[in-house]
mmCIF file of C-alpha atoms in Angstrom:
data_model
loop_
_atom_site.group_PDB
_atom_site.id
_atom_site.type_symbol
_atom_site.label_atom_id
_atom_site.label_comp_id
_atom_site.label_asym_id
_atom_site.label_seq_id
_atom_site.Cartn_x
_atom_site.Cartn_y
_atom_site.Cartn_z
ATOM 1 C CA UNK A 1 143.012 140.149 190.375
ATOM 2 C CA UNK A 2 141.293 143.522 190.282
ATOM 3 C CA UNK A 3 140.499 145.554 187.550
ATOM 4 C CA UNK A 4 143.506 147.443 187.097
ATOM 5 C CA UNK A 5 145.944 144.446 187.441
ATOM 6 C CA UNK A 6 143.712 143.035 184.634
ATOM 7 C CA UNK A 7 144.227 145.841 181.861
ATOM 8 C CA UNK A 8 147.797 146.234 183.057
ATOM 9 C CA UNK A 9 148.541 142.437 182.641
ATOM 10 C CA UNK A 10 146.807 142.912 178.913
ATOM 11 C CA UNK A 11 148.798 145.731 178.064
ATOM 12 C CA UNK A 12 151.553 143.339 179.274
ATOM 13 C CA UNK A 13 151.490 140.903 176.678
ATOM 14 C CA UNK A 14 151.587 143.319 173.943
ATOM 15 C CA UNK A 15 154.890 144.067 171.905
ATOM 16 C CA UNK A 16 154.502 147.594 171.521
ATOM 17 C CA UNK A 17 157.031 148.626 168.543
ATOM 18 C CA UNK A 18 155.686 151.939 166.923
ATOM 19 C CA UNK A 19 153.676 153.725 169.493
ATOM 20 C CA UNK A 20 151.212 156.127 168.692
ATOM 21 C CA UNK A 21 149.197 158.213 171.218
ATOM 22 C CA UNK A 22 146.470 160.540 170.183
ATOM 23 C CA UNK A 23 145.093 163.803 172.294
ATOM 24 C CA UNK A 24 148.351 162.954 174.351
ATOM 25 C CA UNK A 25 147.570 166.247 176.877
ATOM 26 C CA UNK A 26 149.537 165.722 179.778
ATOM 27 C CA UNK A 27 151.809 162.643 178.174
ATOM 28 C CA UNK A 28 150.230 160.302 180.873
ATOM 29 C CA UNK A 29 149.049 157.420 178.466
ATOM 30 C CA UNK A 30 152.654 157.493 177.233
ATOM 31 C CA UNK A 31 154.074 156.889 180.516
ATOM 32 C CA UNK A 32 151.666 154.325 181.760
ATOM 33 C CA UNK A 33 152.833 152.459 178.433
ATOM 34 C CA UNK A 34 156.514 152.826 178.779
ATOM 35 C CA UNK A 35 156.246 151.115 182.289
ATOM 36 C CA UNK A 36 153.426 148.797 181.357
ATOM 37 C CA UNK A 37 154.044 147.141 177.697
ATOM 38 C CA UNK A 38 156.199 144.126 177.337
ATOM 39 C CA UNK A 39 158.632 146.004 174.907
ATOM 40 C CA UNK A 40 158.451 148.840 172.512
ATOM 41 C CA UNK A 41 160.389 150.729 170.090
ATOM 42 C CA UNK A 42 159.339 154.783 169.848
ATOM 43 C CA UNK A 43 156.159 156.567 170.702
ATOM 44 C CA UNK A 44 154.921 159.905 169.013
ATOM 45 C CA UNK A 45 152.471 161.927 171.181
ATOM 46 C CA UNK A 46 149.984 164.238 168.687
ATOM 47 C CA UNK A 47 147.868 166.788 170.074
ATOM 48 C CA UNK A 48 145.890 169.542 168.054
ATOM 49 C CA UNK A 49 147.556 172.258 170.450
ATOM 50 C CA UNK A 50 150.712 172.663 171.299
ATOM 51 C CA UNK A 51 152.477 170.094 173.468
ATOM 52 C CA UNK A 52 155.121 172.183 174.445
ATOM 53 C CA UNK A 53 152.669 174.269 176.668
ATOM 54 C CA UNK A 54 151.724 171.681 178.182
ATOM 55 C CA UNK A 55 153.223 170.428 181.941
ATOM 56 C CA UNK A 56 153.668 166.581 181.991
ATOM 57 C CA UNK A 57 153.250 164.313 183.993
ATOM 58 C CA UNK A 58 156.708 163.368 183.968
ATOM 59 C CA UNK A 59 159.152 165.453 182.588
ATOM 60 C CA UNK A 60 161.196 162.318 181.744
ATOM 61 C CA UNK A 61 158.617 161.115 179.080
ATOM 62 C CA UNK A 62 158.764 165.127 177.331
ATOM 63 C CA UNK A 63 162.914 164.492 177.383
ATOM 64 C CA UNK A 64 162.875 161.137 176.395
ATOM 65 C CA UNK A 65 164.432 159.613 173.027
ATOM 66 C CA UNK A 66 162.183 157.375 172.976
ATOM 67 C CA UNK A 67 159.572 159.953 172.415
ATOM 68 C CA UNK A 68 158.846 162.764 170.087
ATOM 69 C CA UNK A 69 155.550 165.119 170.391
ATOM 70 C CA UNK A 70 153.977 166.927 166.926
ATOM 71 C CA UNK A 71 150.737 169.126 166.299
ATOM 72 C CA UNK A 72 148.352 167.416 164.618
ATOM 73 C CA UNK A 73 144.660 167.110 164.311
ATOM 74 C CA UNK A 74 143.396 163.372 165.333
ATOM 75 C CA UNK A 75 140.839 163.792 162.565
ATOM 76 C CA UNK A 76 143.431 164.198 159.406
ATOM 77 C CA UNK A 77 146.517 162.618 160.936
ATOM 78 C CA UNK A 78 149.785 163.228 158.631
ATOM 79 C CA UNK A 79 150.660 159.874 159.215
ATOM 80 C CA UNK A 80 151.904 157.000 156.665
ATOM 81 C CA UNK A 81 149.106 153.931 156.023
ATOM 82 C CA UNK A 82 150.051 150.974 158.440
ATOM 83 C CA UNK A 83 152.722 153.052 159.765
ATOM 84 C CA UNK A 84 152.306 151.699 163.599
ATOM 85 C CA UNK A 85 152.250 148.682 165.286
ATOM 86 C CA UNK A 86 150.246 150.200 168.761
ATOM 87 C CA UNK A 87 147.449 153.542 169.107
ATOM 88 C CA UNK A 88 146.306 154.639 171.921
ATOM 89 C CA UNK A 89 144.290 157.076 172.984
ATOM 90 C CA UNK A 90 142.146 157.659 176.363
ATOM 91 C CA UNK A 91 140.376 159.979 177.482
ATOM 92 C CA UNK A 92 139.690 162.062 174.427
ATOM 93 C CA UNK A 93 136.851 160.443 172.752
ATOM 94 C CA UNK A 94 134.006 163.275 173.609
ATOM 95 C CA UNK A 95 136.778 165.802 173.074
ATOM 96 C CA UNK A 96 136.686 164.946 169.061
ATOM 97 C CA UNK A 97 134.160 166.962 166.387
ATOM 98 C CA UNK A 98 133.901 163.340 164.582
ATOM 99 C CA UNK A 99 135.057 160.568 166.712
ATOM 100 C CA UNK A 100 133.884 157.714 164.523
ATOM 101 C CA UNK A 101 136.571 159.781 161.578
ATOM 102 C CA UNK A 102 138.886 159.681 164.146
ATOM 103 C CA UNK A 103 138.641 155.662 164.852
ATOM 104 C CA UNK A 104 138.724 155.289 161.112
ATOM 105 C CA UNK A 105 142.259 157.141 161.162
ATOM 106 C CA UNK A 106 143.454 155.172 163.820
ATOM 107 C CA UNK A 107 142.859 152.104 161.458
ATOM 108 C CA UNK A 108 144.321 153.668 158.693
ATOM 109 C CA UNK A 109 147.514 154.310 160.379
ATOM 110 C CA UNK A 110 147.559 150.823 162.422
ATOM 111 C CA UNK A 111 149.679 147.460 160.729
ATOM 112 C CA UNK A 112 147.450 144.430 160.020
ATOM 113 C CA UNK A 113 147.674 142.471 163.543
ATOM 114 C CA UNK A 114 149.079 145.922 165.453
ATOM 115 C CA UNK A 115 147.115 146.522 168.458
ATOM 116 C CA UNK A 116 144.767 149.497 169.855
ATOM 117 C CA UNK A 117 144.044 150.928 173.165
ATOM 118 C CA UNK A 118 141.088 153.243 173.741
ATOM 119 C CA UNK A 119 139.574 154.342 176.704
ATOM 120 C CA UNK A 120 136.962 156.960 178.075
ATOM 121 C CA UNK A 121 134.487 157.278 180.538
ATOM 122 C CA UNK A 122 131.147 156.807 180.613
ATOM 123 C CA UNK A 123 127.654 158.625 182.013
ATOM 124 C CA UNK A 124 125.635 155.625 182.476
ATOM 125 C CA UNK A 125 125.670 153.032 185.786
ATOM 126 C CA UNK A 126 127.475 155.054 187.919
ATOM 127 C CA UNK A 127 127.319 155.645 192.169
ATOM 128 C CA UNK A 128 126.061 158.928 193.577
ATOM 129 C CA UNK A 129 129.716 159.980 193.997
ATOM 130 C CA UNK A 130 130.445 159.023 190.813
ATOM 131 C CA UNK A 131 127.670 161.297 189.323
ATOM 132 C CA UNK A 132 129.517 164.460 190.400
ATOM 133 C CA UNK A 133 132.196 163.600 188.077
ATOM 134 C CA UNK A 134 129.863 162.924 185.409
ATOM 135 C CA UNK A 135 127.588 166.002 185.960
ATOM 136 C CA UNK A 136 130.492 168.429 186.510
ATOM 137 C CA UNK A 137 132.245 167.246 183.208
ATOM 138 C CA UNK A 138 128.944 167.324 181.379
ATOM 139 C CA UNK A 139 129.080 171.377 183.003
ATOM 140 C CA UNK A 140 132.320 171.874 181.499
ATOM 141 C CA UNK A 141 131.843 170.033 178.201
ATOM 142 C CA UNK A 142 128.027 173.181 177.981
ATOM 143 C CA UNK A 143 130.833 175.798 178.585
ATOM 144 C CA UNK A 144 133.184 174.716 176.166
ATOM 145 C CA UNK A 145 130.893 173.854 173.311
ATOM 146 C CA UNK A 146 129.409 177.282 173.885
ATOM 147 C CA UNK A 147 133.317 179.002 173.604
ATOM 148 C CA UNK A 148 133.338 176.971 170.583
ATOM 149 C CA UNK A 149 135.678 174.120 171.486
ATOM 150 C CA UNK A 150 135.006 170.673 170.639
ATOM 151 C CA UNK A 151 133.967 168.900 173.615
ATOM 152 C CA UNK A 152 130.617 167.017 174.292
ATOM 153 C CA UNK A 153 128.953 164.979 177.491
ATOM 154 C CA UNK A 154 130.456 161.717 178.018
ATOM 155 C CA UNK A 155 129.470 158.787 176.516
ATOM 156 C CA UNK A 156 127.348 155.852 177.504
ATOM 157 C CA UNK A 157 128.938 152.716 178.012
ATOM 158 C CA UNK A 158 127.574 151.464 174.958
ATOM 159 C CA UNK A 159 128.071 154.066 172.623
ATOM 160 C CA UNK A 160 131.349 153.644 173.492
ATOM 161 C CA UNK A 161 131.201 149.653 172.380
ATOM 162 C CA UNK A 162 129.512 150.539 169.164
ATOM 163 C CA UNK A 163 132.518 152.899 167.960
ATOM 164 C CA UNK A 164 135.149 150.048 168.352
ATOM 165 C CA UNK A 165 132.972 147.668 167.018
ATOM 166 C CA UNK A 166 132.510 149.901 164.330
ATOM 167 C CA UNK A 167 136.036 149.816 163.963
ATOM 168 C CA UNK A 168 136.438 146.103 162.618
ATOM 169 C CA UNK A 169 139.081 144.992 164.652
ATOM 170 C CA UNK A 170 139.554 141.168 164.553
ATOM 171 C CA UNK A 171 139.739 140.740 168.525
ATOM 172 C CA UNK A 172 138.591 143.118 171.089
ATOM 173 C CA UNK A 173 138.748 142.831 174.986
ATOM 174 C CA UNK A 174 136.468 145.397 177.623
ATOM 175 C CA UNK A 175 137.716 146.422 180.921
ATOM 176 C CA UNK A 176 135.722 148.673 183.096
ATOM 177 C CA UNK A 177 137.517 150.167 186.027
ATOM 178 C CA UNK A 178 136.673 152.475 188.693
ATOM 179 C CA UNK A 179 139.000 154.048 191.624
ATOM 180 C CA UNK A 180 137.230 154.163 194.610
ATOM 181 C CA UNK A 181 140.624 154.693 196.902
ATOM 182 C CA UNK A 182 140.020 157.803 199.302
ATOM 183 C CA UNK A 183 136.710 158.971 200.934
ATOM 184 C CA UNK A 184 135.012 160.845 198.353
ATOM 185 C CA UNK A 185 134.764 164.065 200.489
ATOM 186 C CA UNK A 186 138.098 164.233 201.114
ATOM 187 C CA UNK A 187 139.410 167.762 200.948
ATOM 188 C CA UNK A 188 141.915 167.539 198.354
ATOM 189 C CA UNK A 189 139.640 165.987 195.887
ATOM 190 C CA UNK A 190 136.841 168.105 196.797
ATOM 191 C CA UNK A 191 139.148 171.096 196.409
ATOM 192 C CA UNK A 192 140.728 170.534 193.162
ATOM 193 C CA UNK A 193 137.368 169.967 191.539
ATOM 194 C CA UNK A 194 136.464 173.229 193.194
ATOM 195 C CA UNK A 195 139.340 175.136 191.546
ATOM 196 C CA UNK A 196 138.196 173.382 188.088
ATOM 197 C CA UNK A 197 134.661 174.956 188.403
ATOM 198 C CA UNK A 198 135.885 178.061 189.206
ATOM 199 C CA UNK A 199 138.150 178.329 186.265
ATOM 200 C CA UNK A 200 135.519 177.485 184.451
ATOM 201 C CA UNK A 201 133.582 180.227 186.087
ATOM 202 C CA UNK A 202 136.044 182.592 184.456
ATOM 203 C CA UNK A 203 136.113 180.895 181.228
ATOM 204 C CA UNK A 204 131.738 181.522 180.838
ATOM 205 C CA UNK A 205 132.285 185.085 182.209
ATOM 206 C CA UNK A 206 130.726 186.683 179.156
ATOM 207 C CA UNK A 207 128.347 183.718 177.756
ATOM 208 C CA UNK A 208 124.812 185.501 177.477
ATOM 209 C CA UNK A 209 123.610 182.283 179.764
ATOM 210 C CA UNK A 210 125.905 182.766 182.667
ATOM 211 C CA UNK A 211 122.910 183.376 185.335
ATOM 212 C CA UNK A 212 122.116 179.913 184.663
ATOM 213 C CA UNK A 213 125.594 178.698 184.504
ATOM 214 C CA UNK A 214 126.295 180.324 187.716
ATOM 215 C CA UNK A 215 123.584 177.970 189.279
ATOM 216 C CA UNK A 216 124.371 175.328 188.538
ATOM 217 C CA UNK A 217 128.152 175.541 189.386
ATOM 218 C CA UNK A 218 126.355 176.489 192.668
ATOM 219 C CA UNK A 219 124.817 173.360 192.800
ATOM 220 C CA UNK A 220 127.667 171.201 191.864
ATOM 221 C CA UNK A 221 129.533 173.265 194.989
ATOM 222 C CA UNK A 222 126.510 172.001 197.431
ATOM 223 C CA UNK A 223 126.642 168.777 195.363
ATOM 224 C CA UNK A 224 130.461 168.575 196.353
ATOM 225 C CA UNK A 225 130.274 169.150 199.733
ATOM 226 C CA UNK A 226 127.228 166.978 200.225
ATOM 227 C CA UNK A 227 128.193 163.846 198.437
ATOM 228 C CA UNK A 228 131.221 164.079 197.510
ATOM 229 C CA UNK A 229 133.342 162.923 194.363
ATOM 230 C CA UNK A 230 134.683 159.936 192.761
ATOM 231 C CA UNK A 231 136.090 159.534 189.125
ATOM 232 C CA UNK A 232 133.627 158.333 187.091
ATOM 233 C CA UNK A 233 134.269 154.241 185.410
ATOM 234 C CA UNK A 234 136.502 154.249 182.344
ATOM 235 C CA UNK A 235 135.671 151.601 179.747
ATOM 236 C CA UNK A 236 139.205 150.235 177.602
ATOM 237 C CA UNK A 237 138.924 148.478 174.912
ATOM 238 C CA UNK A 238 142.296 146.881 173.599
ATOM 239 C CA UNK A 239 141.804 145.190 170.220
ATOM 240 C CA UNK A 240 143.571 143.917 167.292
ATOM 241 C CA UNK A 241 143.514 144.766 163.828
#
């Protein structure tokens, strides 16, 4: 059994009820649990912008019954205490101003014996192809910070360990998975990471720094071309309270 099969069959066994999803984006955490949880009830997707700009991954999951979307900031959630019986959120932890506030809200908002899902990459141990994923996204999360939007470098693996143990959960399980399907110089992935830096490009325009910005997108072009790109290892951690 690889490592996906593994998370999905531990998803699996969970009773999902009350589904909560923070820094929802694109919807696709919802939609991996609608097709992956042994049952569940309703799922609310908050985001601090606004989901309705946003293009999902499926359409179905923003049209859905099942699912209502709201505004909210994952740091002050206008939530009810014990209010859920499932949270999830992935990819979002160096996107928050105060993570650890965040994982405290999560527990605030989570039944005794409901269930959590988190999951985020990570800097350290990775492959040379890897890297580029992790050295790009560190680029981005510079330019960002610098426009004054809250997003820092990734994580290390154990950083990310010490915020859910800091959580106090009663039972926690770690997956680490990695997607190595495709060569990594393949053109489509190559090219789509291309268009990223570019847009970001356009987004540092008028930072006083953007000489230096400039090269080192240029190097992360070479970089691409060179070496290529994989997605760097997600840790999950699904846990109990």
């Amino acid at each position: 059994m690889n490592d996906a099969e593994q998370i999905d069959q531990a998803i699996g066994a969970i009773s999902g009820g009350r589904v909560l999803d923070i820094a929802t984006g694109t919807g696709s955490t919802i939609q991996w649990m609608m097709e992956t949880l042994k049952d569940y009830e309703w799922f609310l997707g908050v985001d601090s912008v606004d989901i309705t700009l946003r293009t999902f991954e499926d359409e179905n999951v923003f049209e859905s019954d099942d699912v209502e979307f709201q505004r909210m900031d994952a740091h002050h959630l206008e939530l009810n205490d014990a209010s859920f019986d499932t949270v999830t959120t992935t990819r979002s932890l160096h996107h928050f101003a105060d993570p650890a506030q965040v994982m405290d809200e999560i527990m605030r908002v989570l039944r005794p014996g409901g269930h959590v899902l988190i999951g985020d990459m990570y800097s350290d141990n990775q492959t040379e192809t890897q890297m580029t994923h992790v050295l790009a996204h560190h680029w981005w999360a510079r330019i960002d910070a610098a426009l004054g939007i809250d997003h820092t470098e990734t994580f290390t693996r154990q950083q990310i360990v010490v915020l859910v143990e800091n959580m106090g959960l009663s039972r926690v399980e770690y997956f680490d998975y990695a997607d190595f399907d495709g060569e990594a110089t393949d053109i489509a992935r190559t090219e789509f990471t291309k268009r990223q830096i570019t847009r970001y490009l356009d987004k540092a325009k008028d930072l006083p720094n953007f000489d230096a910005i400039q090269a080192e997108a240029d190097m992360l072009l070479r970089r691409l071309d060179e070496v290529g790109i994989h997605g760097a290892t997600m840790l999950f951690a699904i846990g109990e309270k």
